[in-house]
CSV table of C-alpha atoms in Angstrom, one decimal:
chain,number,residue,atom,x,y,z
A,10,MET,CA,-35.6,8.5,-72.6
A,11,LEU,CA,-33.2,9.7,-69.9
A,12,ASP,CA,-33.7,13.3,-68.8
A,13,VAL,CA,-31.3,14.8,-66.2
A,14,ARG,CA,-32.3,18.3,-65.1
A,15,ASP,CA,-30.4,20.8,-62.9
A,16,LEU,CA,-28.6,18.0,-61.0
A,17,VAL,CA,-26.7,19.2,-57.9
A,18,VAL,CA,-24.6,16.7,-55.9
A,19,ASP,CA,-22.4,17.2,-52.9
A,20,ILE,CA,-19.8,14.7,-51.6
A,21,GLN,CA,-18.4,15.2,-48.1
A,22,GLY,CA,-19.4,18.8,-48.1
A,23,SER,CA,-17.9,19.6,-51.6
A,24,ARG,CA,-20.0,20.4,-54.6
A,25,VAL,CA,-19.2,18.0,-57.3
A,26,LEU,CA,-22.1,18.5,-59.8
A,27,ARG,CA,-23.3,22.1,-60.3
A,28,GLY,CA,-26.7,22.0,-61.9
A,29,ILE,CA,-26.0,19.8,-64.9
A,30,SER,CA,-28.7,18.9,-67.5
A,31,LEU,CA,-28.4,16.3,-70.3
A,32,GLN,CA,-30.6,13.9,-72.3
A,33,VAL,CA,-30.3,10.5,-73.9
A,34,ASN,CA,-33.0,9.7,-76.4
A,35,ALA,CA,-34.1,6.3,-77.6
A,36,GLY,CA,-31.6,4.6,-79.9
A,37,GLU,CA,-28.9,7.2,-79.3
A,38,LEU,CA,-25.3,6.9,-78.3
A,39,VAL,CA,-24.3,9.8,-76.1
A,40,CYS,CA,-20.9,10.4,-74.7
A,41,LEU,CA,-19.9,12.4,-71.6
A,42,VAL,CA,-16.3,13.6,-71.8
A,43,GLY,CA,-14.3,15.1,-69.0
A,44,ARG,CA,-10.9,15.0,-67.4
A,45,ASN,CA,-9.9,13.6,-64.0
A,46,GLY,CA,-12.4,14.7,-61.3
A,47,ALA,CA,-14.8,16.5,-63.6
A,48,GLY,CA,-17.8,14.6,-62.4
A,49,LYS,CA,-18.5,11.8,-64.9
A,50,THR,CA,-18.7,8.9,-62.5
A,51,THR,CA,-20.6,11.0,-60.0
A,52,THR,CA,-23.2,11.7,-62.7
A,53,PHE,CA,-23.5,8.0,-63.5
A,54,ARG,CA,-23.7,6.9,-59.9
A,55,THR,CA,-26.4,9.4,-59.2
A,56,VAL,CA,-28.4,8.3,-62.1
A,57,MET,CA,-28.1,4.7,-60.9
A,58,GLY,CA,-29.2,5.6,-57.3
A,59,PHE,CA,-25.9,5.1,-55.6
A,60,ARG,CA,-25.8,8.8,-54.7
A,61,ARG,CA,-28.6,11.1,-53.6
A,62,PRO,CA,-28.5,14.6,-55.1
A,63,VAL,CA,-29.0,17.9,-53.3
A,64,SER,CA,-31.5,19.0,-55.9
A,65,GLY,CA,-32.6,18.3,-59.5
A,66,SER,CA,-34.4,15.4,-61.2
A,67,VAL,CA,-33.5,12.3,-63.1
A,68,THR,CA,-36.3,10.7,-65.1
A,69,LEU,CA,-36.5,7.6,-67.3
A,70,ASP,CA,-39.4,7.9,-69.8
A,71,GLY,CA,-41.0,10.3,-67.4
A,72,THR,CA,-40.6,8.2,-64.2
A,73,GLU,CA,-38.5,9.8,-61.5
A,74,LEU,CA,-35.4,7.8,-60.5
A,75,ILE,CA,-34.3,9.9,-57.5
A,76,GLY,CA,-35.2,8.0,-54.4
A,77,GLN,CA,-35.2,4.6,-56.2
A,78,ARG,CA,-32.6,2.0,-55.1
A,79,PRO,CA,-30.0,0.7,-57.7
A,80,PHE,CA,-31.7,-2.7,-58.1
A,81,GLN,CA,-35.1,-0.9,-58.7
A,82,ILE,CA,-33.5,1.2,-61.4
A,83,ALA,CA,-32.0,-1.9,-63.0
A,84,ARG,CA,-35.3,-3.6,-63.0
A,85,MET,CA,-36.7,-0.6,-64.8
A,86,GLY,CA,-34.4,-1.3,-67.7
A,87,VAL,CA,-31.1,0.5,-67.0
A,88,GLY,CA,-28.0,-1.6,-67.4
A,89,PHE,CA,-24.8,-0.3,-65.8
A,90,ALA,CA,-21.2,-1.4,-66.3
A,91,PRO,CA,-19.0,0.5,-63.8
A,92,GLU,CA,-15.4,1.6,-64.6
A,93,GLU,CA,-14.0,-1.1,-62.3
A,94,SER,CA,-15.7,-3.9,-64.3
A,95,GLU,CA,-16.4,-5.7,-61.1
A,96,VAL,CA,-16.8,-9.2,-62.5
A,97,PHE,CA,-17.6,-12.0,-60.0
A,98,GLY,CA,-14.3,-13.9,-59.8
A,99,GLU,CA,-15.8,-17.0,-58.3
A,100,LEU,CA,-18.3,-17.3,-61.2
A,101,THR,CA,-17.6,-18.4,-64.7
A,102,VAL,CA,-18.0,-16.1,-67.7
A,103,ALA,CA,-21.2,-17.8,-68.6
A,104,GLU,CA,-22.6,-17.4,-65.0
A,105,ASN,CA,-21.6,-13.7,-64.9
A,106,ILE,CA,-23.5,-13.0,-68.1
A,107,GLU,CA,-26.5,-15.1,-67.2
A,108,MET,CA,-27.0,-13.4,-63.8
A,109,PRO,CA,-29.2,-10.5,-64.9
A,110,THR,CA,-31.7,-12.9,-66.5
A,111,TRP,CA,-32.2,-14.4,-63.0
A,112,THR,CA,-33.2,-11.1,-61.6
A,113,ARG,CA,-35.2,-9.3,-64.3
A,114,GLY,CA,-37.8,-10.6,-66.7
A,115,ASN,CA,-38.6,-8.2,-69.5
A,116,GLY,CA,-40.7,-10.3,-71.8
A,117,ARG,CA,-37.8,-11.4,-73.8
A,118,ASN,CA,-36.6,-15.0,-73.6
A,119,PRO,CA,-33.4,-15.2,-71.4
A,120,GLU,CA,-31.6,-17.3,-73.9
A,121,VAL,CA,-32.2,-14.6,-76.6
A,122,ARG,CA,-30.8,-11.9,-74.3
A,123,ILE,CA,-27.7,-14.1,-73.5
A,124,ALA,CA,-27.2,-14.9,-77.2
A,125,GLU,CA,-27.3,-11.2,-78.0
A,126,ALA,CA,-24.6,-10.5,-75.4
A,127,TYR,CA,-22.3,-13.1,-77.0
A,128,ARG,CA,-23.0,-11.7,-80.5
A,129,ILE,CA,-21.7,-8.4,-79.3
A,130,PHE,CA,-18.4,-9.9,-78.0
A,131,PRO,CA,-18.0,-13.3,-79.8
A,132,LYS,CA,-14.6,-13.8,-78.2
A,133,LEU,CA,-16.3,-14.6,-75.0
A,134,GLU,CA,-17.8,-17.8,-76.4
A,135,GLN,CA,-14.4,-19.5,-76.0
A,136,TYR,CA,-14.2,-18.4,-72.3
A,137,ARG,CA,-17.7,-19.5,-71.1
A,138,THR,CA,-16.2,-21.9,-68.5
A,139,ARG,CA,-13.3,-19.6,-67.4
A,140,SER,CA,-13.6,-18.1,-64.0
A,141,GLY,CA,-13.7,-14.3,-63.5
A,142,HIS,CA,-10.4,-14.5,-61.7
A,143,ALA,CA,-8.6,-15.8,-64.8
A,144,LEU,CA,-9.7,-13.0,-67.1
A,145,SER,CA,-7.5,-10.2,-68.4
A,146,GLY,CA,-8.6,-6.5,-67.9
A,147,GLY,CA,-10.0,-6.3,-71.5
A,148,GLU,CA,-11.9,-9.6,-71.0
A,149,ARG,CA,-13.3,-8.5,-67.7
A,150,LYS,CA,-14.5,-5.3,-69.4
A,151,MET,CA,-16.2,-7.3,-72.2
A,152,VAL,CA,-17.9,-9.5,-69.6
A,153,SER,CA,-19.1,-6.5,-67.6
A,154,ILE,CA,-20.7,-4.9,-70.7
A,155,ALA,CA,-22.1,-8.2,-71.9
A,156,ARG,CA,-23.6,-8.8,-68.4
A,157,ALA,CA,-25.3,-5.4,-68.4
A,158,LEU,CA,-26.6,-6.1,-71.9
A,159,ALA,CA,-28.1,-9.4,-70.8
A,160,LEU,CA,-30.4,-7.4,-68.5
A,161,GLY,CA,-32.3,-6.5,-71.7
A,162,PRO,CA,-31.9,-2.8,-70.9
A,163,ARG,CA,-33.7,0.1,-72.6
A,164,LEU,CA,-30.6,2.2,-71.6
A,165,LEU,CA,-27.1,1.0,-71.2
A,166,ILE,CA,-24.7,3.1,-69.1
A,167,LEU,CA,-21.0,2.4,-69.5
A,168,ASP,CA,-18.4,4.2,-67.3
A,169,GLU,CA,-15.1,4.5,-69.1
A,170,PRO,CA,-15.5,1.3,-71.3
A,171,THR,CA,-12.0,1.7,-72.8
A,172,GLU,CA,-10.1,3.0,-69.7
A,173,GLY,CA,-6.9,1.3,-68.9
A,174,LEU,CA,-7.1,-1.2,-71.8
A,175,SER,CA,-4.4,-2.2,-74.3
A,176,PRO,CA,-4.7,-0.3,-77.6
A,177,ALA,CA,-5.1,-3.7,-79.2
A,178,ILE,CA,-8.3,-4.3,-77.2
A,179,VAL,CA,-9.9,-0.9,-77.7
A,180,PRO,CA,-11.2,-1.5,-81.3
A,181,ALA,CA,-13.1,-4.6,-80.1
A,182,ILE,CA,-14.8,-2.5,-77.4
A,183,ILE,CA,-15.7,0.2,-79.9
A,184,ASP,CA,-17.0,-2.4,-82.4
A,185,GLY,CA,-19.1,-3.8,-79.6
A,186,LEU,CA,-20.6,-0.4,-78.9
A,187,ALA,CA,-21.5,0.0,-82.5
A,188,SER,CA,-23.3,-3.4,-82.5
A,189,ILE,CA,-25.1,-2.5,-79.3
A,190,ARG,CA,-26.4,0.7,-80.9
A,191,ASN,CA,-27.4,-1.2,-84.0
A,192,PHE,CA,-29.5,-3.5,-81.9
A,193,GLY,CA,-31.5,-0.4,-80.9
A,194,HIS,CA,-30.3,0.1,-77.4
A,195,ALA,CA,-29.7,3.7,-76.1
A,196,VAL,CA,-26.1,4.0,-74.8
A,197,PHE,CA,-24.7,6.6,-72.5
A,198,ILE,CA,-20.9,6.3,-72.0
A,199,ALA,CA,-18.3,8.3,-70.2
A,200,GLU,CA,-14.8,8.8,-71.5
A,201,SER,CA,-11.7,10.6,-70.2
A,202,ASN,CA,-9.9,10.2,-73.5
A,203,VAL,CA,-11.6,12.1,-76.3
A,204,HIS,CA,-9.7,9.9,-78.8
A,205,HIS,CA,-11.7,6.9,-77.7
A,206,VAL,CA,-15.1,8.6,-78.4
A,207,PRO,CA,-16.7,6.6,-81.1
A,208,ASP,CA,-17.1,8.2,-84.5
A,209,PHE,CA,-20.8,7.3,-84.5
A,210,THR,CA,-21.6,9.3,-81.3
A,211,ASP,CA,-24.9,11.2,-81.7
A,212,ARG,CA,-24.2,13.8,-79.1
A,213,LEU,CA,-21.3,14.9,-76.9
A,214,TYR,CA,-21.4,16.5,-73.6
A,215,VAL,CA,-18.2,18.0,-72.1
A,216,ILE,CA,-18.1,18.3,-68.3
A,217,GLU,CA,-15.6,20.5,-66.5
A,218,ARG,CA,-15.5,21.1,-62.7
A,219,GLY,CA,-19.1,19.7,-62.4
A,220,GLU,CA,-20.6,21.9,-65.1
A,221,ILE,CA,-21.6,21.0,-68.7
A,222,ILE,CA,-19.7,23.4,-70.9
A,223,PHE,CA,-20.6,21.9,-74.2
A,224,ALA,CA,-23.5,19.9,-75.7
A,225,GLY,CA,-23.7,19.1,-79.4
A,226,LYS,CA,-22.2,17.2,-82.2
A,227,PRO,CA,-18.7,15.9,-81.5
A,228,GLU,CA,-17.2,17.6,-84.5
A,229,ASN,CA,-18.4,21.0,-83.2
A,230,ALA,CA,-16.6,20.6,-79.8
A,231,ARG,CA,-13.2,21.8,-81.0
A,232,ARG,CA,-14.6,25.0,-82.7
A,233,ASP,CA,-15.0,26.6,-79.2
A,234,PRO,CA,-11.4,27.4,-78.0
A,235,ALA,CA,-12.4,27.0,-74.3
A,236,VAL,CA,-14.0,23.6,-74.9
A,237,ALA,CA,-11.2,22.5,-77.2
A,238,ARG,CA,-8.6,23.1,-74.4
A,239,VAL,CA,-10.6,20.8,-72.1
A,240,VAL,CA,-11.3,18.2,-74.8
A,241,GLU,CA,-7.8,18.0,-76.0
A,242,GLY,CA,-6.6,17.6,-72.4
A,243,THR,CA,-8.8,14.7,-71.6
A,244,GLY,CA,-6.2,12.0,-72.0
A,245,LEU,CA,-6.1,11.6,-68.2
A,246,ALA,CA,-7.6,8.6,-66.5
A,247,GLY,CA,-10.5,8.2,-64.1
A,248,ASP,CA,-12.9,10.5,-62.4
Protein backbone atom coordinates (compact mmCIF):
# COMPACT_ATOMS: atom_id res chain seq x y z
CA MET A 1 0.00 0.00 0.00
CA LEU A 2 2.55 2.61 1.13
CA ASP A 3 5.98 2.26 -0.45
CA VAL A 4 8.79 4.66 0.50
CA ARG A 5 11.96 4.25 -1.54
CA ASP A 6 15.39 5.85 -1.00
CA LEU A 7 13.91 8.98 0.59
CA VAL A 8 16.38 11.82 1.15
CA VAL A 9 15.27 14.99 2.94
CA ASP A 10 17.21 18.12 3.87
CA ILE A 11 16.03 20.75 6.34
CA GLN A 12 17.80 24.12 6.38
CA GLY A 13 20.86 22.63 4.72
CA SER A 14 21.13 19.63 7.04
CA ARG A 15 20.46 16.09 5.86
CA VAL A 16 17.71 14.63 8.05
CA LEU A 17 16.70 11.52 6.09
CA ARG A 18 19.45 9.54 4.37
CA GLY A 19 17.87 7.28 1.78
CA ILE A 20 15.31 5.48 3.91
CA SER A 21 13.01 2.78 2.49
CA LEU A 22 9.98 1.20 4.17
CA GLN A 23 6.62 -0.37 3.39
CA VAL A 24 3.18 -0.62 4.94
CA ASN A 25 0.93 -3.28 3.46
CA ALA A 26 -2.86 -3.39 3.54
CA GLY A 27 -4.20 -4.30 6.98
CA GLU A 28 -0.82 -4.04 8.70
CA LEU A 29 0.21 -2.10 11.77
CA VAL A 30 3.78 -0.91 11.28
CA CYS A 31 5.78 1.04 13.84
CA LEU A 32 8.70 3.43 13.26
CA VAL A 33 10.80 3.73 16.43
CA GLY A 34 13.60 6.18 17.04
CA ARG A 35 14.90 8.54 19.64
CA ASN A 36 14.85 12.32 19.70
CA GLY A 37 15.84 13.82 16.34
CA ALA A 38 16.09 10.48 14.52
CA GLY A 39 13.75 11.54 11.70
CA LYS A 40 10.36 10.05 12.53
CA THR A 41 8.26 13.19 12.20
CA THR A 42 10.19 14.27 9.11
CA THR A 43 9.33 10.93 7.52
CA PHE A 44 5.64 11.36 8.24
CA ARG A 45 5.51 15.00 7.17
CA THR A 46 7.24 14.11 3.90
CA VAL A 47 4.79 11.29 3.22
CA MET A 48 1.92 13.75 3.87
CA GLY A 49 3.32 16.37 1.50
CA PHE A 50 4.38 18.96 4.06
CA ARG A 51 8.03 18.54 3.05
CA ARG A 52 9.56 18.07 -0.38
CA PRO A 53 12.37 15.49 -0.52
CA VAL A 54 15.68 15.93 -2.30
CA SER A 55 15.20 12.53 -3.93
CA GLY A 56 13.34 9.27 -3.58
CA SER A 57 9.73 8.22 -4.06
CA VAL A 58 6.60 7.80 -1.94
CA THR A 59 3.77 5.84 -3.53
CA LEU A 60 0.31 4.82 -2.35
CA ASP A 61 -1.01 1.81 -4.26
CA GLY A 62 1.37 2.75 -7.08
CA THR A 63 0.42 6.45 -7.22
CA GLU A 64 3.26 8.89 -6.58
CA LEU A 65 2.59 11.20 -3.64
CA ILE A 66 5.60 13.50 -4.03
CA GLY A 67 4.40 16.77 -5.50
CA GLN A 68 0.89 16.31 -4.12
CA ARG A 69 -0.39 18.76 -1.53
CA PRO A 70 -1.47 17.52 1.92
CA PHE A 71 -5.19 17.94 1.22
CA GLN A 72 -4.82 15.96 -2.01
CA ILE A 73 -3.06 13.13 -0.15
CA ALA A 74 -5.82 13.14 2.46
CA ARG A 75 -8.45 12.87 -0.28
CA MET A 76 -6.58 9.84 -1.63
CA GLY A 77 -7.32 8.10 1.65
CA VAL A 78 -4.44 8.88 4.02
CA GLY A 79 -5.49 10.00 7.49
CA PHE A 80 -2.92 11.83 9.62
CA ALA A 81 -2.94 12.56 13.35
CA PRO A 82 0.09 14.73 14.18
CA GLU A 83 2.00 14.54 17.45
CA GLU A 84 0.59 17.88 18.62
CA SER A 85 -3.02 16.55 18.26
CA GLU A 86 -4.09 20.00 16.92
CA VAL A 87 -7.77 19.78 17.81
CA PHE A 88 -9.85 22.84 16.88
CA GLY A 89 -10.55 24.45 20.25
CA GLU A 90 -13.52 26.50 19.05
CA LEU A 91 -15.32 23.40 17.77
CA THR A 92 -17.01 20.71 19.81
CA VAL A 93 -15.74 17.14 19.91
CA ALA A 94 -18.56 16.13 17.56
CA GLU A 95 -17.70 18.88 15.08
CA ASN A 96 -13.99 18.00 15.14
CA ILE A 97 -14.76 14.37 14.36
CA GLU A 98 -17.34 15.19 11.68
CA MET A 99 -15.04 17.57 9.80
CA PRO A 100 -13.38 15.00 7.48
CA THR A 101 -16.78 13.81 6.27
CA TRP A 102 -17.41 17.31 4.94
CA THR A 103 -14.26 17.26 2.81
CA ARG A 104 -13.98 13.69 1.51
CA GLY A 105 -16.62 11.35 0.18
CA ASN A 106 -15.35 7.79 -0.18
CA GLY A 107 -18.54 5.90 -0.93
CA ARG A 108 -19.21 5.15 2.73
CA ASN A 109 -22.04 6.88 4.54
CA PRO A 110 -20.64 9.72 6.71
CA GLU A 111 -22.73 8.54 9.68
CA VAL A 112 -21.12 5.10 9.43
CA ARG A 113 -17.61 6.62 9.43
CA ILE A 114 -18.44 8.80 12.44
CA ALA A 115 -19.97 5.87 14.31
CA GLU A 116 -16.82 3.83 13.70
CA ALA A 117 -14.70 6.60 15.21
CA TYR A 118 -16.82 6.60 18.38
CA ARG A 119 -16.65 2.79 18.57
CA ILE A 120 -12.87 3.06 18.68
CA PHE A 121 -12.98 5.57 21.55
CA PRO A 122 -16.39 5.17 23.25
CA LYS A 123 -15.36 7.59 26.01
CA LEU A 124 -15.75 10.43 23.50
CA GLU A 125 -19.52 9.82 23.33
CA GLN A 126 -19.97 11.67 26.62
CA TYR A 127 -17.90 14.62 25.37
CA ARG A 128 -19.71 15.26 22.07
CA THR A 129 -20.74 18.80 23.05
CA ARG A 130 -17.52 19.71 24.88
CA SER A 131 -15.25 22.25 23.18
CA GLY A 132 -11.74 21.36 22.14
CA HIS A 133 -10.39 23.92 24.60
CA ALA A 134 -11.90 21.97 27.51
CA LEU A 135 -10.23 18.63 26.72
CA SER A 136 -7.31 17.03 28.51
CA GLY A 137 -4.21 15.95 26.62
CA GLY A 138 -5.38 12.35 26.42
CA GLU A 139 -8.85 13.38 25.26
CA ARG A 140 -7.38 15.62 22.55
CA LYS A 141 -5.25 12.70 21.37
CA MET A 142 -8.34 10.50 21.12
CA VAL A 143 -10.22 13.19 19.19
CA SER A 144 -7.29 13.68 16.82
CA ILE A 145 -7.14 9.96 16.01
CA ALA A 146 -10.94 9.65 15.78
CA ARG A 147 -11.05 12.62 13.39
CA ALA A 148 -8.41 11.04 11.13
CA LEU A 149 -10.39 7.79 11.21
CA ALA A 150 -13.62 9.56 10.21
CA LEU A 151 -11.88 10.41 6.94
CA GLY A 152 -12.46 6.76 6.01
CA PRO A 153 -8.75 6.24 5.30
CA ARG A 154 -7.06 3.34 3.61
CA LEU A 155 -3.97 4.24 5.62
CA LEU A 156 -3.86 5.92 9.02
CA ILE A 157 -0.61 7.68 10.04
CA LEU A 158 -0.24 8.46 13.74
CA ASP A 159 2.72 10.45 15.00
CA GLU A 160 3.54 9.50 18.62
CA PRO A 161 -0.02 8.58 19.65
CA THR A 162 1.01 7.92 23.27
CA GLU A 163 3.58 10.70 23.67
CA GLY A 164 3.20 12.79 26.83
CA LEU A 165 0.12 10.92 28.05
CA SER A 166 -0.58 9.74 31.56
CA PRO A 167 0.17 6.02 32.03
CA ALA A 168 -3.53 5.64 32.86
CA ILE A 169 -4.52 6.83 29.37
CA VAL A 170 -1.97 4.85 27.31
CA PRO A 171 -3.89 1.52 27.50
CA ALA A 172 -7.00 3.20 26.03
CA ILE A 173 -4.93 4.46 23.09
CA ILE A 174 -3.35 1.03 22.55
CA ASP A 175 -6.78 -0.63 22.71
CA GLY A 176 -7.99 1.90 20.14
CA LEU A 177 -5.14 0.99 17.81
CA ALA A 178 -6.05 -2.68 18.11
CA SER A 179 -9.65 -1.90 17.18
CA ILE A 180 -8.57 0.23 14.22
CA ARG A 181 -6.44 -2.62 12.92
CA ASN A 182 -9.29 -5.09 13.45
CA PHE A 183 -11.50 -2.88 11.28
CA GLY A 184 -9.03 -3.55 8.45
CA HIS A 185 -7.25 -0.19 8.28
CA ALA A 186 -3.51 -0.09 7.63
CA VAL A 187 -1.81 1.83 10.43
CA PHE A 188 1.64 3.44 10.46
CA ILE A 189 2.72 4.84 13.83
CA ALA A 190 5.83 6.50 15.21
CA GLU A 191 6.98 6.00 18.78
CA SER A 192 9.94 7.31 20.73
CA ASN A 193 9.25 4.92 23.61
CA VAL A 194 9.69 1.29 22.57
CA HIS A 195 7.67 0.18 25.59
CA HIS A 196 4.59 1.76 23.98
CA VAL A 197 4.93 -0.27 20.77
CA PRO A 198 1.82 -2.48 20.60
CA ASP A 199 2.31 -6.22 21.00
CA PHE A 200 0.34 -6.78 17.79
CA THR A 201 2.75 -4.75 15.62
CA ASP A 202 3.37 -6.57 12.33
CA ARG A 203 6.68 -4.94 11.51
CA LEU A 204 9.11 -2.64 13.26
CA TYR A 205 11.48 -0.15 11.69
CA VAL A 206 14.20 1.44 13.80
CA ILE A 207 15.51 4.79 12.59
CA GLU A 208 18.76 6.33 13.82
CA ARG A 209 20.27 9.58 12.52
CA GLY A 210 18.06 9.48 9.45
CA GLU A 211 18.82 5.88 8.47
CA ILE A 212 16.81 2.68 8.89
CA ILE A 213 19.02 0.34 10.90
CA PHE A 214 16.49 -2.43 11.45
CA ALA A 215 13.38 -3.77 9.70
CA GLY A 216 11.59 -6.88 10.90
CA LYS A 217 9.59 -8.46 13.66
CA PRO A 218 9.69 -6.49 16.93
CA GLU A 219 10.92 -9.48 18.89
CA ASN A 220 14.02 -9.67 16.68
CA ALA A 221 15.09 -6.06 17.25
CA ARG A 222 16.87 -6.76 20.53
CA ARG A 223 18.91 -9.64 19.09
CA ASP A 224 21.23 -7.20 17.30
CA PRO A 225 23.31 -5.46 20.01
CA ALA A 226 23.65 -2.22 18.00
CA VAL A 227 19.90 -2.05 17.40
CA ALA A 228 19.16 -3.03 20.99
CA ARG A 229 21.18 -0.09 22.30
CA VAL A 230 19.11 2.31 20.22
CA VAL A 231 15.76 0.62 20.98
CA GLU A 232 16.36 0.47 24.72
CA GLY A 233 17.34 4.15 24.68
CA THR A 234 14.14 5.29 23.01
CA GLY A 235 12.45 6.54 26.13
CA LEU A 236 13.07 10.13 25.04
CA ALA A 237 10.29 12.30 23.73
CA GLY A 238 9.66 13.95 20.41
CA ASP A 239 11.49 14.12 17.08
